[in-house]
Every structure is written in structure tokens, then in C-alpha cells.
Coordinates of C-alpha atoms in Angstrom, one line a residue:
M181 CA 0.0 0.0 0.0
S182 CA 1.6 3.3 -1.0
A183 CA 1.1 6.6 0.7
L184 CA -0.4 9.5 -1.3
A185 CA 2.0 12.4 -1.5
V186 CA 0.2 15.7 -1.3
E187 CA 2.0 18.8 -2.5
V188 CA 1.1 21.9 -0.5
L189 CA 1.6 25.1 -2.5
A190 CA 3.1 28.0 -0.6
S191 CA 0.8 30.9 0.0
P192 CA 1.6 33.9 -2.3
P193 CA 3.6 36.7 -0.8
E194 CA 2.0 40.0 0.3
W195 CA 3.1 41.8 -2.9
D196 CA 1.8 39.1 -5.3
G197 CA 0.0 40.9 -8.2
R198 CA 1.2 44.3 -7.1
L199 CA 3.6 46.6 -8.9
V200 CA 7.2 46.3 -7.6
V201 CA 9.5 49.2 -8.5
R202 CA 12.9 50.5 -7.7
A203 CA 13.5 54.1 -6.8
A204 CA 16.4 56.0 -8.3
G205 CA 19.5 55.9 -6.1
R206 CA 17.9 53.7 -3.4
P207 CA 18.8 50.1 -2.8
V208 CA 15.4 48.9 -1.6
L209 CA 12.4 47.9 -3.7
H210 CA 9.0 49.5 -3.2
I211 CA 5.5 48.3 -3.8
G212 CA 3.1 50.4 -5.8
A213 CA -0.2 51.4 -4.3
E214 CA -3.2 49.3 -5.0
G215 CA -4.4 49.7 -8.6
I216 CA -1.2 51.2 -9.9
T217 CA 0.1 49.7 -13.2
A218 CA 3.6 49.7 -14.6
P219 CA 4.5 52.9 -16.3
S220 CA 6.0 52.7 -19.8
V221 CA 8.9 55.2 -18.8
P222 CA 10.4 56.2 -15.5
V223 CA 8.0 58.7 -13.9
F224 CA 7.6 60.5 -10.6
A225 CA 3.8 60.4 -10.2
V226 CA 3.6 56.7 -8.9
A227 CA 2.0 56.3 -5.5
L228 CA 3.7 53.8 -3.3
E229 CA 2.5 51.9 -0.2
C230 CA 5.0 53.8 1.9
T231 CA 4.3 57.1 0.1
P232 CA 0.7 57.2 -1.0
D233 CA 1.0 60.9 -2.0
A234 CA 2.1 60.6 -5.7
E235 CA 3.5 64.2 -5.6
R236 CA 6.0 63.3 -2.9
A237 CA 6.9 59.8 -4.3
P238 CA 10.4 59.4 -5.7
G239 CA 11.2 58.6 -9.3
V240 CA 10.8 54.9 -10.0
R241 CA 11.1 52.3 -12.7
P242 CA 9.5 48.9 -12.9
W243 CA 11.5 46.0 -11.4
D244 CA 11.5 42.6 -13.1
G245 CA 14.3 41.0 -11.1
P246 CA 14.1 38.7 -8.1
V247 CA 12.1 39.9 -5.1
T248 CA 12.7 38.9 -1.5
K249 CA 11.2 40.1 1.7
S250 CA 14.5 41.5 2.8
A251 CA 14.9 43.6 -0.3
I252 CA 11.5 45.3 0.1
C253 CA 11.1 48.6 1.9
P254 CA 10.0 47.8 5.5
A255 CA 7.5 50.7 5.4
C256 CA 5.8 49.2 2.4
L257 CA 5.5 45.8 4.1
R258 CA 4.1 47.4 7.3
S259 CA 1.5 49.2 5.1
L260 CA 0.5 46.1 3.3
R261 CA 0.1 44.2 6.5
G262 CA -1.8 47.0 8.3
E263 CA 0.9 47.3 11.0
P264 CA 1.4 50.6 12.8
E265 CA 4.3 52.9 12.0
L266 CA 7.4 52.7 14.2
E267 CA 7.8 55.5 16.7
A268 CA 10.5 57.9 15.7
P269 CA 13.4 57.9 18.1
R270 CA 13.3 60.8 20.6
L271 CA 16.3 63.1 20.3
V272 CA 18.2 63.9 23.4
L273 CA 20.3 67.1 23.4
A274 CA 24.0 66.6 24.2
G275 CA 25.0 68.0 27.5
V276 CA 21.5 68.1 29.0
A277 CA 21.0 66.1 32.1
E278 CA 18.0 63.8 31.9
A279 CA 16.3 62.3 35.0
L280 CA 16.4 58.6 35.0
P281 CA 13.2 56.7 35.8
E282 CA 12.8 55.7 39.4
P283 CA 13.5 51.9 39.9
E284 CA 10.5 49.7 40.8
P285 CA 10.3 49.1 44.6
D286 CA 11.5 45.7 45.7
R287 CA 8.4 44.0 46.8
R288 CA 10.1 40.7 47.8
E289 CA 9.5 39.9 51.4
R290 CA 12.6 40.5 53.4
H291 CA 13.4 40.3 57.1
L292 CA 15.8 43.1 57.9
Q293 CA 18.0 42.9 60.9
A294 CA 19.8 45.8 62.6
V295 CA 23.5 45.2 63.0
P296 CA 24.5 46.4 66.4
A297 CA 27.6 48.6 66.8
P298 CA 30.6 46.7 68.2
V299 CA 30.8 46.8 72.0
T300 CA 33.6 48.9 73.4
Y301 CA 35.0 48.6 77.0
T302 CA 36.7 51.1 79.2
E303 CA 40.5 51.1 78.7
A304 CA 42.2 49.1 81.4
P305 CA 44.1 51.4 83.8
L306 CA 47.8 50.7 84.5
P307 CA 48.9 51.0 88.2
D308 CA 50.4 54.4 88.7
K309 CA 52.5 53.3 91.7
H310 CA 53.8 50.2 93.5
A311 CA 55.2 49.8 97.0
G312 CA 54.5 53.5 97.5
R313 CA 56.6 54.7 94.6
P314 CA 55.3 56.0 91.2
I315 CA 55.8 53.9 88.0
T316 CA 56.6 55.5 84.7
W317 CA 55.0 53.6 81.8
S318 CA 55.9 53.6 78.1
P319 CA 53.2 53.9 75.5
W320 CA 51.3 50.7 74.5
K321 CA 52.7 48.8 71.5
P322 CA 51.4 45.8 69.5
A323 CA 52.6 42.6 70.9
P324 CA 55.3 40.9 68.7
T325 CA 54.4 37.7 66.9
I326 CA 56.2 34.8 68.5
S327 CA 56.3 31.4 66.8
H328 CA 54.9 28.4 68.7
Y329 CA 53.0 30.7 70.9
D330 CA 49.2 31.2 70.9
P331 CA 48.5 35.0 71.1
S332 CA 44.8 34.5 71.9
C333 CA 43.4 36.4 74.8
E334 CA 42.8 33.9 77.6
W335 CA 39.4 35.5 78.3
C336 CA 37.7 36.6 75.1
G337 CA 39.8 34.6 72.6
D338 CA 40.7 37.5 70.4
Q339 CA 44.0 37.0 68.5
D340 CA 44.8 40.3 66.9
H341 CA 44.6 43.0 69.5
G342 CA 47.2 42.2 72.1
E343 CA 49.5 45.0 73.3
L344 CA 52.5 45.3 75.6
T345 CA 54.2 48.1 77.6
S346 CA 57.0 48.4 80.1
G347 CA 57.5 50.7 83.2
C348 CA 60.2 51.4 85.7
Q349 CA 60.8 53.0 89.1
G350 CA 63.8 55.2 89.6
H351 CA 66.4 56.1 87.0
P352 CA 68.0 53.2 85.1
G353 CA 71.5 54.6 85.9
S354 CA 70.8 54.9 89.6
K355 CA 72.2 52.4 92.0
T356 CA 70.6 53.5 95.2
P357 CA 67.8 52.4 95.3
P358 CA 68.1 49.9 92.4
P359 CA 65.6 50.5 89.6
R360 CA 62.6 48.2 89.4
V361 CA 61.2 47.0 86.0
F362 CA 57.5 46.3 85.2
L363 CA 55.7 44.8 82.3
A364 CA 52.0 44.8 81.3
R365 CA 49.9 43.1 78.7
R366 CA 46.4 43.8 77.7
C367 CA 43.8 42.8 75.1
T368 CA 42.3 45.9 73.5
A369 CA 39.2 43.9 72.4
C370 CA 38.0 43.1 75.9
Q371 CA 40.5 45.2 78.0
L372 CA 41.7 42.2 80.1
M373 CA 45.0 43.5 81.5
T374 CA 47.7 42.1 83.9
A375 CA 50.8 44.1 85.1
Y376 CA 53.9 42.4 86.4
E377 CA 57.1 43.3 88.3
Q378 CA 60.2 41.6 86.9
V379 CA 62.1 40.0 89.8
G380 CA 65.2 38.3 88.5
S381 CA 63.9 35.9 85.8
E382 CA 60.4 35.7 87.2
L383 CA 57.3 37.9 86.7
E384 CA 55.2 38.7 89.8
T385 CA 51.7 40.0 89.3
I386 CA 51.1 43.4 90.8
A387 CA 47.7 44.4 89.2
H388 CA 45.0 42.7 87.3
H389 CA 42.1 44.4 85.4
K390 CA 39.2 41.9 84.9
S391 CA 37.4 42.1 81.5
R392 CA 33.6 42.9 81.4
A393 CA 33.2 41.1 78.1
P394 CA 31.4 37.8 77.9
K395 CA 33.7 34.7 78.2
D396 CA 35.0 33.5 74.7
C397 CA 33.0 36.3 72.9
N398 CA 35.7 36.7 70.3
R399 CA 36.5 33.1 69.5

């Protein structure tokens, strides 16, 4: 049993049966207005789909070559199909500021959370005297990085805000009484501070400032 092959003819193009002309000095083809027949010589009074006023139409001559949709004037095609004319682009003057349209509000549901400011604590005070004699302290300096040593604060766990300072009683060149040397370490994140007196090769605690920060808050 054989199948019956049915040949389907393509539908005729929009310009079928209409006059196709070429305007002088223009690369595109035009379609003559309905009822227009081919003139015997190039003339100017030929109404076109894109220019129905014959007095304004360009000089044309009949075209008997191949015709494709891409070669036809877009305005003629829109007129044949009853499509509206394209809006002319709006000119914007150079150097003139133009307000941009406001963006649409973001209507997606979001749960905003306020980020609290970082908590700061009162700076730890160094002892101004020891054993009845005043102590002269140097400015605080960042603690040096020491290998195989954990610099974390023993209270809050912060690793990056340790500082050291040193102090003394008496003049370093004085022999009576002998000068006394002091050291102090503090965490600027939570203000935990301990001050020591150096006695020989040992360090004896002379003051301790307890932190008010929560335990392990910076770990």
C-alpha cells in the first residue's frame, strides 16, 4: 500500500499581483499602491505603499528581477500588513541632564535585621605606683608575633589585639635604690590586663584588670 504524497503550495507573498518598483538611487524595492500599473517610462507620479502621495513619491522604474522580503522597503511591508508605523526615536540634546526613571520598589518579602555597633569597653588602667613609689610607663605597642605561641586572649579569645608596655621606678642609671622594672599586657578587644614586676627571671603579678566582656566572645 503506497502513501499518497500531497503537494502543498506555498501561499503567495503579500506583494503578489502588485507593482514592484525600484526608486532611483535607493537600494530597496518599493510596492506600488493598489491599482497602480507599470508605467512605460520612469515617472515621478507613482503612488507607493510607503508614500501614498504621488506628488512626494520618488522617481521609480519597474523592477522585473528577483524579489525577496529582505529587499522590500520595510515601510511598504508594514503598510501592506496593516501594521502601525514605528515610533520615531526621541532626540536627546547633548550636555543636557535627563532624569532617569525611578526603579521599581523591591516587593520581595525581606526580614531586615539591625546590625549592632561593636561593643567597646573602658580602657584598662595601669597601676600608677607600686610599693609606695610611682611607676613611669611607656606607650602601649602591638605585641610581637612569636612562633609556637598562641597570642589569643585567655578571656575573650581575640587573636589580633594584644599590646605590651613596660615601666620602671627610679632612673636606670641609679644604683641607690636599684631600679625596678615592670611589664604589662592587655587585650584591646576586651581590656583584660595584667601588670607584672620583673624580679630576676620571674614575673610577679602586681595588678589585674578583669574584663567585662562575655567569656569567649571573640573566639
